[in-house]
Amino acid sequence: MGLDPASRDLLIAAANRAHAYLAGLDARPVQPRPDAVDSVGTLGGPLPLDGLAATEVLELLDRFGSPATIASAGARYFGFVTGGALPAALAANWLAGAWDQNAFSETSSPAGALIEATAERWVADLLGFPAGTGVGFVTGATGANLAGLAAARTAVLERVGWNVRDQGLYGAPEITVIVGDEVHASLLKALGILGLGRERVVRVPVDGQGRMQPDGLPPIEGPTIVCLQAGNVNTGAFDPAEVIIPAAHARGAWVHVDGAFGLWAAAAPWRAHLTAGYAQADSAAVDGHKWLNVPYDCGFVLVRDPMPLRLSMAVSAAYLPDEDVREPYDLVPEASRRARGVDVWAAIRSLGRSGVAEMIERGCHLAGRFAKALEAEGFTVLNDVVLNQVLVSFGDPERTLAVIDGVQKEGTCWAGGSEWQGHTAMRISVSGWSTTEEDVDRSVAAIASVARGLD
Ligand SMILES: *Cc1c(COP(=O)(O)O)cnc(C)c1O
């Protein structure tokens, strides 16, 4: 059956609605109004017996879904360290949706596999990793931590003659897992899934910015995985990789990095000093949907020597992956999946190395502007603003929580709350490609006005 002529109208209608949605973001509250959220209920109800024309389905979604969204694609959303989708990445995502490729292998999608292979090289290059680094295209940093730590587990046990993928962990030599005390919850979750335990980790004390203190590192003996953080989710601070990685390697440990957003600093020449030493890591987890500004869901697991990752992820226990063939399914937990590499390729192709650098640097610059302006208003910035993260206190915890709630309801911008070393804070993350100085100034004015209104 050929293509229904109405399908063109449908796709154009979708594009028009999407464009109108994006164009309207600047004028609407970032957090949806409660009545808009209530109206999503219209899309509920029992399972319908009969179908509905696709244009009407789209109309329903736009009428009741769009107003209930949080405007995270817009310029004044500062929550959860996520950015909006770059125009080229969004458009590529739509085209790839039409392709409907099953990107699990080169056979199922030549385009998917080959574009992903290019995106692999570009991502590794931007993040400062050497040629030959394997990159698995996963759902986010949680999936990337899982895959990277699975590779780590395989490698450190292989070094002591234990085949974990075939024999499992029962009876295996013990693995010591070392983390910083401000480790991200998703890394502990990954350890739990992998049978390494969320709580049997050795925690290294951290300083006031959340950085691991190298002299707090325990002596490394036997199979060991050391987990570093490039970009603390609250402060943006980096563990001292230049000191820890060589010391860990000298004792035969595997070093895994959670660099969900922070490792992108490597792509900006003015911030790259923060990532000194990180390219020596054995594996790293990085997000695409945070600072690279590609659509959800997208993350990367980078592995300098891809073999332990491939051994962990290969689909058949009997099958040893061929070193010279890059099959996408050898590098990720999933088999069938969407062609994430297409959006990534488009984002990087549209920006180039210089555009990525500029985007990352701009986020850092705007975070600095936020901090300065909020301090000038008399509020307390709790962290050294080295990257795109700003932690602000408005006084005691109750007052800070009231300001956060008031700012979200007021709607000019959106930032969430966090706990930082005994303080309650508003956490502002500047991760979106479209945020300008004017957006920061408008947001600061709104925050200050909400705070003053509480007096
Ligand atoms: C966001 C984040 C994660 C989890 O990433 P997802 O993409 O949400 O899975 C892990 N680590 C750090 C440091 C993060 O900021």
Tab-separated table of C-alpha atoms and ligand atoms in Angstrom:
chain	number	residue	atom	x	y	z
A	1	MET	CA	0.000	0.000	0.000
A	2	GLY	CA	1.326	3.402	-0.953
A	3	LEU	CA	1.483	6.429	1.281
A	4	ASP	CA	-1.849	8.028	2.087
A	5	PRO	CA	-1.795	11.648	0.742
A	6	ALA	CA	-3.213	12.756	4.115
A	7	SER	CA	-0.019	11.618	5.820
A	8	ARG	CA	1.784	14.651	4.419
A	9	ASP	CA	-0.798	16.951	5.969
A	10	LEU	CA	-0.458	15.074	9.228
A	11	LEU	CA	3.319	15.437	9.416
A	12	ILE	CA	3.127	19.090	8.416
A	13	ALA	CA	0.457	19.651	11.060
A	14	ALA	CA	2.760	18.030	13.623
A	15	ALA	CA	5.611	20.307	12.549
A	16	ASN	CA	3.377	23.380	12.711
A	17	ARG	CA	2.074	22.488	16.141
A	18	ALA	CA	5.591	21.776	17.402
A	19	HIS	CA	6.805	25.081	16.053
A	20	ALA	CA	3.914	26.977	17.618
A	21	TYR	CA	4.661	25.219	20.902
A	22	LEU	CA	8.320	26.215	20.874
A	23	ALA	CA	7.506	29.761	19.765
A	24	GLY	CA	5.097	30.112	22.683
A	25	LEU	CA	7.511	28.990	25.392
A	26	ASP	CA	8.945	32.425	26.065
A	27	ALA	CA	5.571	33.916	26.951
A	28	ARG	CA	4.195	31.109	29.135
A	29	PRO	CA	5.027	30.093	32.699
A	30	VAL	CA	7.829	27.530	32.817
A	31	GLN	CA	5.903	25.423	35.313
A	32	PRO	CA	2.457	24.579	33.964
A	33	ARG	CA	-0.540	26.036	35.771
A	34	PRO	CA	-2.430	23.546	37.968
A	35	ASP	CA	-5.571	23.793	35.803
A	36	ALA	CA	-3.508	22.891	32.719
A	37	VAL	CA	-2.135	19.846	34.528
A	38	ASP	CA	-5.657	18.870	35.608
A	39	SER	CA	-6.829	19.053	31.985
A	40	VAL	CA	-4.484	16.235	30.968
A	41	GLY	CA	-7.090	14.056	32.631
A	42	THR	CA	-9.148	14.611	29.462
A	43	LEU	CA	-6.728	12.220	27.742
A	44	GLY	CA	-7.555	9.540	30.317
A	45	GLY	CA	-10.678	7.464	30.562
A	46	PRO	CA	-11.251	3.814	29.672
A	47	LEU	CA	-9.557	2.080	26.760
A	48	PRO	CA	-11.393	3.339	23.674
A	49	LEU	CA	-13.107	0.704	21.577
A	50	ASP	CA	-12.785	2.524	18.280
A	51	GLY	CA	-9.962	4.443	16.684
A	52	LEU	CA	-9.692	8.134	15.954
A	53	ALA	CA	-8.237	9.949	12.919
A	54	ALA	CA	-4.537	10.698	13.399
A	55	THR	CA	-5.034	14.465	12.983
A	56	GLU	CA	-7.573	14.398	15.811
A	57	VAL	CA	-5.215	12.352	17.982
A	58	LEU	CA	-2.569	15.003	17.428
A	59	GLU	CA	-5.048	17.779	18.111
A	60	LEU	CA	-5.982	16.206	21.462
A	61	LEU	CA	-2.349	15.868	22.493
A	62	ASP	CA	-1.577	19.437	21.595
A	63	ARG	CA	-4.706	20.863	23.214
A	64	PHE	CA	-4.398	18.999	26.513
A	65	GLY	CA	-0.788	17.804	26.583
A	66	SER	CA	1.203	20.851	25.457
A	67	PRO	CA	-0.071	23.273	28.145
A	68	ALA	CA	0.676	20.696	30.856
A	69	THR	CA	4.320	20.314	29.895
A	70	ILE	CA	7.094	21.921	31.848
A	71	ALA	CA	8.886	24.353	29.525
A	72	SER	CA	12.199	22.503	29.769
A	73	ALA	CA	12.786	23.104	26.052
A	74	GLY	CA	12.827	26.833	26.745
A	75	ALA	CA	15.482	29.306	27.816
A	76	ARG	CA	14.634	29.753	31.506
A	77	TYR	CA	14.449	26.173	32.721
A	78	PHE	CA	17.313	25.534	35.131
A	79	GLY	CA	16.308	22.188	36.632
A	80	PHE	CA	18.083	18.821	36.747
A	81	VAL	CA	21.078	19.934	34.631
A	82	THR	CA	19.177	19.277	31.408
A	83	GLY	CA	19.105	21.467	28.311
A	84	GLY	CA	16.543	21.775	25.512
A	85	ALA	CA	16.973	20.139	22.116
A	86	LEU	CA	19.097	21.976	19.541
A	87	PRO	CA	17.131	22.742	16.361
A	88	ALA	CA	19.278	20.466	14.194
A	89	ALA	CA	19.053	17.648	16.722
A	90	LEU	CA	15.277	17.940	17.033
A	91	ALA	CA	14.801	17.982	13.277
A	92	ALA	CA	17.153	15.009	12.858
A	93	ASN	CA	15.230	13.179	15.564
A	94	TRP	CA	12.006	13.625	13.553
A	95	LEU	CA	13.625	12.416	10.358
A	96	ALA	CA	15.097	9.433	12.176
A	97	GLY	CA	11.631	8.778	13.576
A	98	ALA	CA	10.382	8.529	10.017
A	99	TRP	CA	13.259	6.201	9.168
A	100	ASP	CA	12.105	4.036	12.097
A	101	GLN	CA	15.386	2.188	12.094
A	102	ASN	CA	16.180	-0.611	14.473
A	103	ALA	CA	19.669	0.594	15.328
A	104	PHE	CA	20.830	-2.558	17.078
A	105	SER	CA	23.104	-3.748	14.275
A	106	GLU	CA	24.638	-2.856	10.947
A	107	THR	CA	22.378	-5.426	9.276
A	108	SER	CA	19.181	-4.005	10.750
A	109	SER	CA	20.241	-0.414	10.021
A	110	PRO	CA	23.308	0.371	7.917
A	111	ALA	CA	22.595	4.094	8.236
A	112	GLY	CA	22.041	3.859	11.977
A	113	ALA	CA	25.242	1.915	12.593
A	114	LEU	CA	27.466	3.996	10.309
A	115	ILE	CA	26.206	7.373	11.528
A	116	GLU	CA	26.601	6.156	15.102
A	117	ALA	CA	30.180	5.101	14.346
A	118	THR	CA	30.983	8.643	13.238
A	119	ALA	CA	29.195	10.103	16.258
A	120	GLU	CA	31.276	7.737	18.420
A	121	ARG	CA	34.519	9.236	17.141
A	122	TRP	CA	33.253	12.801	17.446
A	123	VAL	CA	31.965	12.363	20.999
A	124	ALA	CA	35.212	10.706	22.152
A	125	ASP	CA	37.214	13.455	20.452
A	126	LEU	CA	35.187	16.268	22.045
A	127	LEU	CA	35.559	14.671	25.473
A	128	GLY	CA	39.312	14.253	25.033
A	129	PHE	CA	39.388	10.457	24.798
A	130	PRO	CA	41.836	8.780	22.400
A	131	ALA	CA	41.005	7.252	19.016
A	132	GLY	CA	39.842	3.692	19.485
A	133	THR	CA	37.680	4.535	22.518
A	134	GLY	CA	34.449	2.559	22.328
A	135	VAL	CA	31.219	4.480	22.858
A	136	GLY	CA	27.909	2.797	23.588
A	137	PHE	CA	24.803	4.890	22.908
A	138	VAL	CA	22.621	4.325	25.948
A	139	THR	CA	19.601	6.048	27.498
A	140	GLY	CA	21.450	8.405	29.850
A	141	ALA	CA	24.117	8.565	32.506
A	142	THR	CA	22.343	5.980	34.670
A	143	GLY	CA	22.513	3.458	31.817
A	144	ALA	CA	26.059	4.579	31.080
A	145	ASN	CA	27.138	4.086	34.700
A	146	LEU	CA	25.597	0.609	34.567
A	147	ALA	CA	27.379	-0.329	31.342
A	148	GLY	CA	30.719	1.213	32.370
A	149	LEU	CA	30.680	-0.503	35.741
A	150	ALA	CA	29.730	-3.803	34.094
A	151	ALA	CA	32.854	-3.459	31.943
A	152	ALA	CA	34.863	-2.609	35.054
A	153	ARG	CA	33.571	-5.686	36.861
A	154	THR	CA	34.455	-7.898	33.911
A	155	ALA	CA	37.959	-6.427	33.601
A	156	VAL	CA	39.053	-6.471	37.245
A	157	LEU	CA	37.872	-10.055	37.713
A	158	GLU	CA	39.449	-11.190	34.453
A	159	ARG	CA	42.782	-9.888	35.797
A	160	VAL	CA	42.518	-12.416	38.646
A	161	GLY	CA	41.378	-15.248	36.393
A	162	TRP	CA	37.625	-15.062	37.030
A	163	ASN	CA	35.108	-14.983	34.165
A	164	VAL	CA	32.206	-13.060	35.682
A	165	ARG	CA	29.988	-13.018	32.638
A	166	ASP	CA	29.825	-16.804	32.491
A	167	GLN	CA	30.360	-17.709	36.148
A	168	GLY	CA	28.607	-14.820	37.866
A	169	LEU	CA	29.645	-13.353	41.191
A	170	TYR	CA	29.013	-16.368	43.469
A	171	GLY	CA	32.411	-17.584	44.600
A	172	ALA	CA	34.227	-14.783	42.791
A	173	PRO	CA	37.109	-12.882	44.394
A	174	GLU	CA	35.752	-9.803	46.158
A	175	ILE	CA	35.799	-6.489	44.354
A	176	THR	CA	36.499	-3.330	46.350
A	177	VAL	CA	34.513	-0.357	45.061
A	178	ILE	CA	35.749	3.086	46.082
A	179	VAL	CA	33.538	6.160	45.705
A	180	GLY	CA	33.557	9.757	46.917
A	181	ASP	CA	31.183	10.602	49.745
A	182	GLU	CA	29.175	12.819	47.358
A	183	VAL	CA	28.688	10.021	44.813
A	184	HIS	CA	25.596	10.401	42.595
A	185	ALA	CA	22.696	8.110	43.505
A	186	SER	CA	22.577	6.654	40.000
A	187	LEU	CA	26.066	5.210	40.375
A	188	LEU	CA	25.091	3.445	43.598
A	189	LYS	CA	21.978	2.181	41.856
A	190	ALA	CA	24.135	0.719	39.079
A	191	LEU	CA	26.365	-0.969	41.657
A	192	GLY	CA	23.282	-2.491	43.266
A	193	ILE	CA	22.025	-3.866	39.949
A	194	LEU	CA	25.446	-5.348	39.219
A	195	GLY	CA	25.580	-7.279	42.488
A	196	LEU	CA	28.328	-5.031	43.863
A	197	GLY	CA	25.981	-3.511	46.418
A	198	ARG	CA	24.918	0.039	47.081
A	199	GLU	CA	26.228	0.003	50.641
A	200	ARG	CA	29.378	-2.103	50.558
A	201	VAL	CA	31.322	0.724	48.893
A	202	VAL	CA	34.296	2.406	50.533
A	203	ARG	CA	33.481	6.092	50.844
A	204	VAL	CA	36.286	8.617	50.566
A	205	PRO	CA	35.834	11.896	52.486
A	206	VAL	CA	35.230	15.029	50.399
A	207	ASP	CA	35.980	18.711	50.797
A	208	GLY	CA	33.521	21.588	50.969
A	209	GLN	CA	32.925	21.440	47.196
A	210	GLY	CA	32.328	17.674	47.201
A	211	ARG	CA	35.733	16.719	45.792
A	212	MET	CA	37.324	13.453	46.928
A	213	GLN	CA	40.322	14.059	49.155
A	214	PRO	CA	43.126	11.955	47.682
A	215	ASP	CA	44.768	11.324	51.067
A	216	GLY	CA	41.490	9.744	52.180
A	217	LEU	CA	41.856	7.008	49.573
A	218	PRO	CA	42.303	3.573	51.189
A	219	PRO	CA	45.258	1.371	50.179
A	220	ILE	CA	44.288	-0.441	46.970
A	221	GLU	CA	44.638	-4.228	47.107
A	222	GLY	CA	43.170	-6.846	44.746
A	223	PRO	CA	40.305	-6.299	42.268
A	224	THR	CA	39.270	-2.675	42.705
A	225	ILE	CA	37.060	-0.161	40.933
A	226	VAL	CA	37.620	3.510	41.737
A	227	CYS	CA	34.686	5.781	40.830
A	228	LEU	CA	35.400	9.447	40.222
A	229	GLN	CA	33.006	12.274	39.563
A	230	ALA	CA	33.561	14.918	36.899
A	231	GLY	CA	30.994	17.544	37.820
A	232	ASN	CA	29.262	17.157	41.170
A	233	VAL	CA	25.529	17.455	40.569
A	234	ASN	CA	25.279	20.250	43.155
A	235	THR	CA	28.510	22.230	42.926
A	236	GLY	CA	29.895	21.228	39.517
A	237	ALA	CA	33.214	20.366	41.215
A	238	PHE	CA	35.621	17.744	39.868
A	239	ASP	CA	37.442	15.003	41.778
A	240	PRO	CA	41.239	15.373	41.432
A	241	ALA	CA	41.730	12.895	38.592
A	242	GLU	CA	45.331	13.859	37.900
A	243	VAL	CA	46.339	12.546	41.310
A	244	ILE	CA	43.928	9.652	41.777
A	245	ILE	CA	43.921	7.967	38.363
A	246	PRO	CA	47.689	7.317	38.118
A	247	ALA	CA	47.750	6.083	41.742
A	248	ALA	CA	44.793	3.761	41.110
A	249	HIS	CA	46.297	2.447	37.881
A	250	ALA	CA	49.625	1.776	39.590
A	251	ARG	CA	47.712	-0.619	41.879
A	252	GLY	CA	45.860	-2.305	38.994
A	253	ALA	CA	42.474	-0.693	39.667
A	254	TRP	CA	39.898	0.240	37.032
A	255	VAL	CA	38.824	3.878	37.118
A	256	HIS	CA	35.253	4.745	36.164
A	257	VAL	CA	34.086	8.351	35.852
A	258	ASP	CA	30.579	9.679	36.327
A	259	GLY	CA	30.811	12.735	34.092
A	260	ALA	CA	27.125	13.082	33.244
A	261	PHE	CA	27.346	16.767	32.441
A	262	GLY	CA	30.767	17.825	33.762
A	263	LEU	CA	32.949	15.984	31.263
A	264	TRP	CA	31.650	18.342	28.565
A	265	ALA	CA	34.026	20.892	30.099
A	266	ALA	CA	36.718	19.036	28.142
A	267	ALA	CA	35.123	20.397	24.945
A	268	ALA	CA	35.523	24.054	26.012
A	269	PRO	CA	39.149	25.226	25.930
A	270	TRP	CA	38.584	27.734	28.772
A	271	ARG	CA	37.189	25.044	31.096
A	272	ALA	CA	39.229	22.064	29.958
A	273	HIS	CA	41.655	22.486	32.866
A	274	LEU	CA	38.884	21.129	35.105
A	275	THR	CA	39.057	17.799	33.286
A	276	ALA	CA	42.835	17.397	33.476
A	277	GLY	CA	43.727	13.730	33.851
A	278	TYR	CA	40.237	12.402	33.101
A	279	ALA	CA	41.127	11.077	29.654
A	280	GLN	CA	43.206	8.414	31.446
A	281	ALA	CA	40.036	6.907	32.920
A	282	ASP	CA	39.097	3.386	31.834
A	283	SER	CA	35.402	4.159	31.467
A	284	ALA	CA	33.140	7.174	31.683
A	285	ALA	CA	29.429	7.918	31.747
A	286	VAL	CA	28.278	11.077	29.965
A	287	ASP	CA	24.857	12.414	29.042
A	288	GLY	CA	23.733	13.620	25.644
A	289	HIS	CA	20.369	14.982	26.797
A	290	LYS	CA	21.932	17.207	29.434
A	291	TRP	CA	24.552	19.567	28.063
A	292	LEU	CA	24.876	18.396	24.459
A	293	ASN	CA	21.221	19.423	24.089
A	294	VAL	CA	19.980	16.421	22.114
A	295	PRO	CA	16.472	15.014	22.664
A	296	TYR	CA	15.818	12.391	25.338
A	297	ASP	CA	16.880	9.799	25.868
A	298	CYS	CA	20.584	9.801	25.160
A	299	GLY	CA	23.778	9.016	27.029
A	300	PHE	CA	27.210	7.621	26.292
A	301	VAL	CA	29.377	5.021	27.930
A	302	LEU	CA	32.989	5.560	26.877
A	303	VAL	CA	35.524	2.791	27.339
A	304	ARG	CA	39.183	3.263	26.416
A	305	ASP	CA	39.647	-0.450	25.773
A	306	PRO	CA	36.242	-1.517	24.461
A	307	MET	CA	36.836	-5.259	24.914
A	308	PRO	CA	35.630	-5.621	28.535
A	309	LEU	CA	32.477	-3.679	27.611
A	310	ARG	CA	31.919	-5.866	24.573
A	311	LEU	CA	32.514	-9.021	26.594
A	312	SER	CA	29.934	-7.779	29.113
A	313	MET	CA	27.319	-6.708	26.582
A	314	ALA	CA	27.719	-9.246	23.741
A	315	VAL	CA	24.473	-11.037	23.180
A	316	SER	CA	25.644	-14.624	23.110
A	317	ALA	CA	27.784	-16.134	25.831
A	318	ALA	CA	29.582	-18.352	23.318
A	319	TYR	CA	30.323	-15.543	20.956
A	320	LEU	CA	33.499	-13.484	21.176
A	321	PRO	CA	33.098	-10.139	19.456
A	322	ASP	CA	35.419	-9.457	16.556
A	323	GLU	CA	37.732	-6.588	17.487
A	324	ASP	CA	37.562	-4.988	14.064
A	325	VAL	CA	33.803	-4.924	13.692
A	326	ARG	CA	31.771	-2.293	15.491
A	327	GLU	CA	28.341	-3.719	16.137
A	328	PRO	CA	26.190	-1.253	18.117
A	329	TYR	CA	24.620	-4.054	20.203
A	330	ASP	CA	28.040	-5.128	21.519
A	331	LEU	CA	28.362	-1.860	23.432
A	332	VAL	CA	24.986	-1.459	25.184
A	333	PRO	CA	22.589	-3.485	27.347
A	334	GLU	CA	19.761	-3.213	24.775
A	335	ALA	CA	19.257	-4.960	21.447
A	336	SER	CA	16.445	-3.255	19.494
A	337	ARG	CA	16.460	0.501	19.985
A	338	ARG	CA	16.181	3.838	18.236
A	339	ALA	CA	19.066	5.377	16.284
A	340	ARG	CA	20.297	7.770	18.993
A	341	GLY	CA	23.482	8.408	17.047
A	342	VAL	CA	21.542	10.357	14.418
A	343	ASP	CA	20.514	13.167	16.788
A	344	VAL	CA	24.034	13.243	18.209
A	345	TRP	CA	25.604	13.416	14.769
A	346	ALA	CA	23.251	16.255	13.804
A	347	ALA	CA	23.901	18.235	16.990
A	348	ILE	CA	27.663	18.036	16.575
A	349	ARG	CA	27.552	18.562	12.802
A	350	SER	CA	25.465	21.700	13.263
A	351	LEU	CA	27.727	23.195	15.945
A	352	GLY	CA	31.166	21.939	15.004
A	353	ARG	CA	33.926	21.752	17.588
A	354	SER	CA	33.831	25.531	18.025
A	355	GLY	CA	30.070	25.628	18.492
A	356	VAL	CA	30.124	22.926	21.158
A	357	ALA	CA	32.925	24.791	22.949
A	358	GLU	CA	30.972	28.028	22.764
A	359	MET	CA	27.764	26.405	24.070
A	360	ILE	CA	29.540	24.887	27.082
A	361	GLU	CA	31.443	28.068	27.836
A	362	ARG	CA	28.264	30.150	27.563
A	363	GLY	CA	26.521	27.952	30.166
A	364	CYS	CA	29.445	28.514	32.545
A	365	HIS	CA	29.501	32.247	31.857
A	366	LEU	CA	25.761	32.539	32.480
A	367	ALA	CA	26.039	30.548	35.718
A	368	GLY	CA	28.678	33.041	36.845
A	369	ARG	CA	26.349	35.903	35.930
A	370	PHE	CA	23.549	34.270	37.965
A	371	ALA	CA	25.826	33.925	40.998
A	372	LYS	CA	27.064	37.496	40.862
A	373	ALA	CA	23.606	38.969	40.439
A	374	LEU	CA	22.067	36.852	43.214
A	375	GLU	CA	24.873	37.812	45.581
A	376	ALA	CA	24.344	41.451	44.673
A	377	GLU	CA	20.706	40.959	45.732
A	378	GLY	CA	21.968	39.817	49.135
A	379	PHE	CA	21.506	36.040	48.763
A	380	THR	CA	24.175	33.473	49.596
A	381	VAL	CA	25.853	31.381	46.898
A	382	LEU	CA	27.049	28.205	48.605
A	383	ASN	CA	29.438	26.838	45.970
A	384	ASP	CA	32.450	27.972	43.980
A	385	VAL	CA	30.840	28.506	40.589
A	386	VAL	CA	33.375	26.753	38.352
A	387	LEU	CA	30.938	25.268	35.851
A	388	ASN	CA	27.189	25.651	35.184
A	389	GLN	CA	25.916	24.965	38.724
A	390	VAL	CA	24.822	27.580	41.249
A	391	LEU	CA	23.594	26.700	44.760
A	392	VAL	CA	21.722	29.514	46.470
A	393	SER	CA	20.494	29.870	50.020
A	394	PHE	CA	17.850	32.436	50.926
A	395	GLY	CA	18.282	32.044	54.666
A	396	ASP	CA	16.997	29.183	56.794
A	397	PRO	CA	15.709	25.994	55.115
A	398	GLU	CA	12.042	26.984	55.420
A	399	ARG	CA	12.655	30.312	53.743
A	400	THR	CA	14.754	28.759	50.966
A	401	LEU	CA	12.055	26.162	50.293
A	402	ALA	CA	9.421	28.887	50.249
A	403	VAL	CA	11.419	30.878	47.689
A	404	ILE	CA	11.853	27.793	45.483
A	405	ASP	CA	8.136	27.062	45.650
A	406	GLY	CA	7.265	30.702	44.994
A	407	VAL	CA	9.626	30.934	42.011
A	408	GLN	CA	8.190	27.778	40.453
A	409	LYS	CA	4.641	29.099	40.855
A	410	GLU	CA	5.548	32.579	39.577
A	411	GLY	CA	6.675	30.945	36.339
A	412	THR	CA	9.379	33.220	34.874
A	413	CYS	CA	11.953	30.497	35.441
A	414	TRP	CA	12.254	27.095	37.080
A	415	ALA	CA	14.845	25.779	39.510
A	416	GLY	CA	14.574	22.940	41.992
A	417	GLY	CA	15.793	22.368	45.504
A	418	SER	CA	18.698	20.391	46.840
A	419	GLU	CA	20.502	19.535	50.053
A	420	TRP	CA	24.161	20.422	50.173
A	421	GLN	CA	26.318	19.428	53.135
A	422	GLY	CA	23.684	20.374	55.683
A	423	HIS	CA	22.270	23.348	53.767
A	424	THR	CA	18.991	23.600	51.893
A	425	ALA	CA	19.547	25.296	48.549
A	426	MET	CA	18.003	26.294	45.283
A	427	ARG	CA	19.990	24.587	42.524
A	428	ILE	CA	20.325	26.505	39.270
A	429	SER	CA	21.875	24.671	36.307
A	430	VAL	CA	22.454	26.520	33.066
A	431	SER	CA	22.469	23.757	30.463
A	432	GLY	CA	20.289	24.982	27.608
A	433	TRP	CA	21.623	26.206	24.258
A	434	SER	CA	19.069	29.033	24.027
A	435	THR	CA	19.583	30.794	27.367
A	436	THR	CA	20.802	34.402	27.072
A	437	GLU	CA	22.079	37.034	29.496
A	438	GLU	CA	18.669	38.650	29.330
A	439	ASP	CA	17.068	35.354	30.428
A	440	VAL	CA	19.401	35.245	33.414
A	441	ASP	CA	18.640	38.856	34.339
A	442	ARG	CA	14.878	38.320	34.044
A	443	SER	CA	15.165	35.187	36.173
A	444	VAL	CA	17.225	36.905	38.867
A	445	ALA	CA	14.689	39.744	39.002
A	446	ALA	CA	11.833	37.235	39.396
A	447	ILE	CA	13.683	35.279	42.106
A	448	ALA	CA	14.526	38.458	44.022
A	449	SER	CA	10.956	39.706	43.779
A	450	VAL	CA	9.575	36.370	45.095
A	451	ALA	CA	12.083	36.415	47.963
A	452	ARG	CA	11.273	40.021	48.907
A	453	GLY	CA	7.581	39.216	48.761
A	454	LEU	CA	8.112	36.780	51.646
A	455	ASP	CA	9.395	39.503	53.981
B	1	LIG	C1	22.039	13.442	35.820
B	1	LIG	C2	23.159	12.681	36.418
B	1	LIG	C3	23.175	11.282	36.392
B	1	LIG	C4	22.021	10.476	35.839
B	1	LIG	O1	21.805	10.771	34.501
B	1	LIG	P1	20.484	10.327	33.729
B	1	LIG	O2	20.712	10.806	32.345
B	1	LIG	O3	19.354	11.027	34.404
B	1	LIG	O4	20.369	8.855	33.822
B	1	LIG	C5	24.273	10.648	36.899
B	1	LIG	N1	25.310	11.331	37.422
B	1	LIG	C6	25.329	12.683	37.474
B	1	LIG	C7	26.515	13.391	38.056
B	1	LIG	C8	24.248	13.401	36.969
B	1	LIG	O5	24.260	14.744	36.998
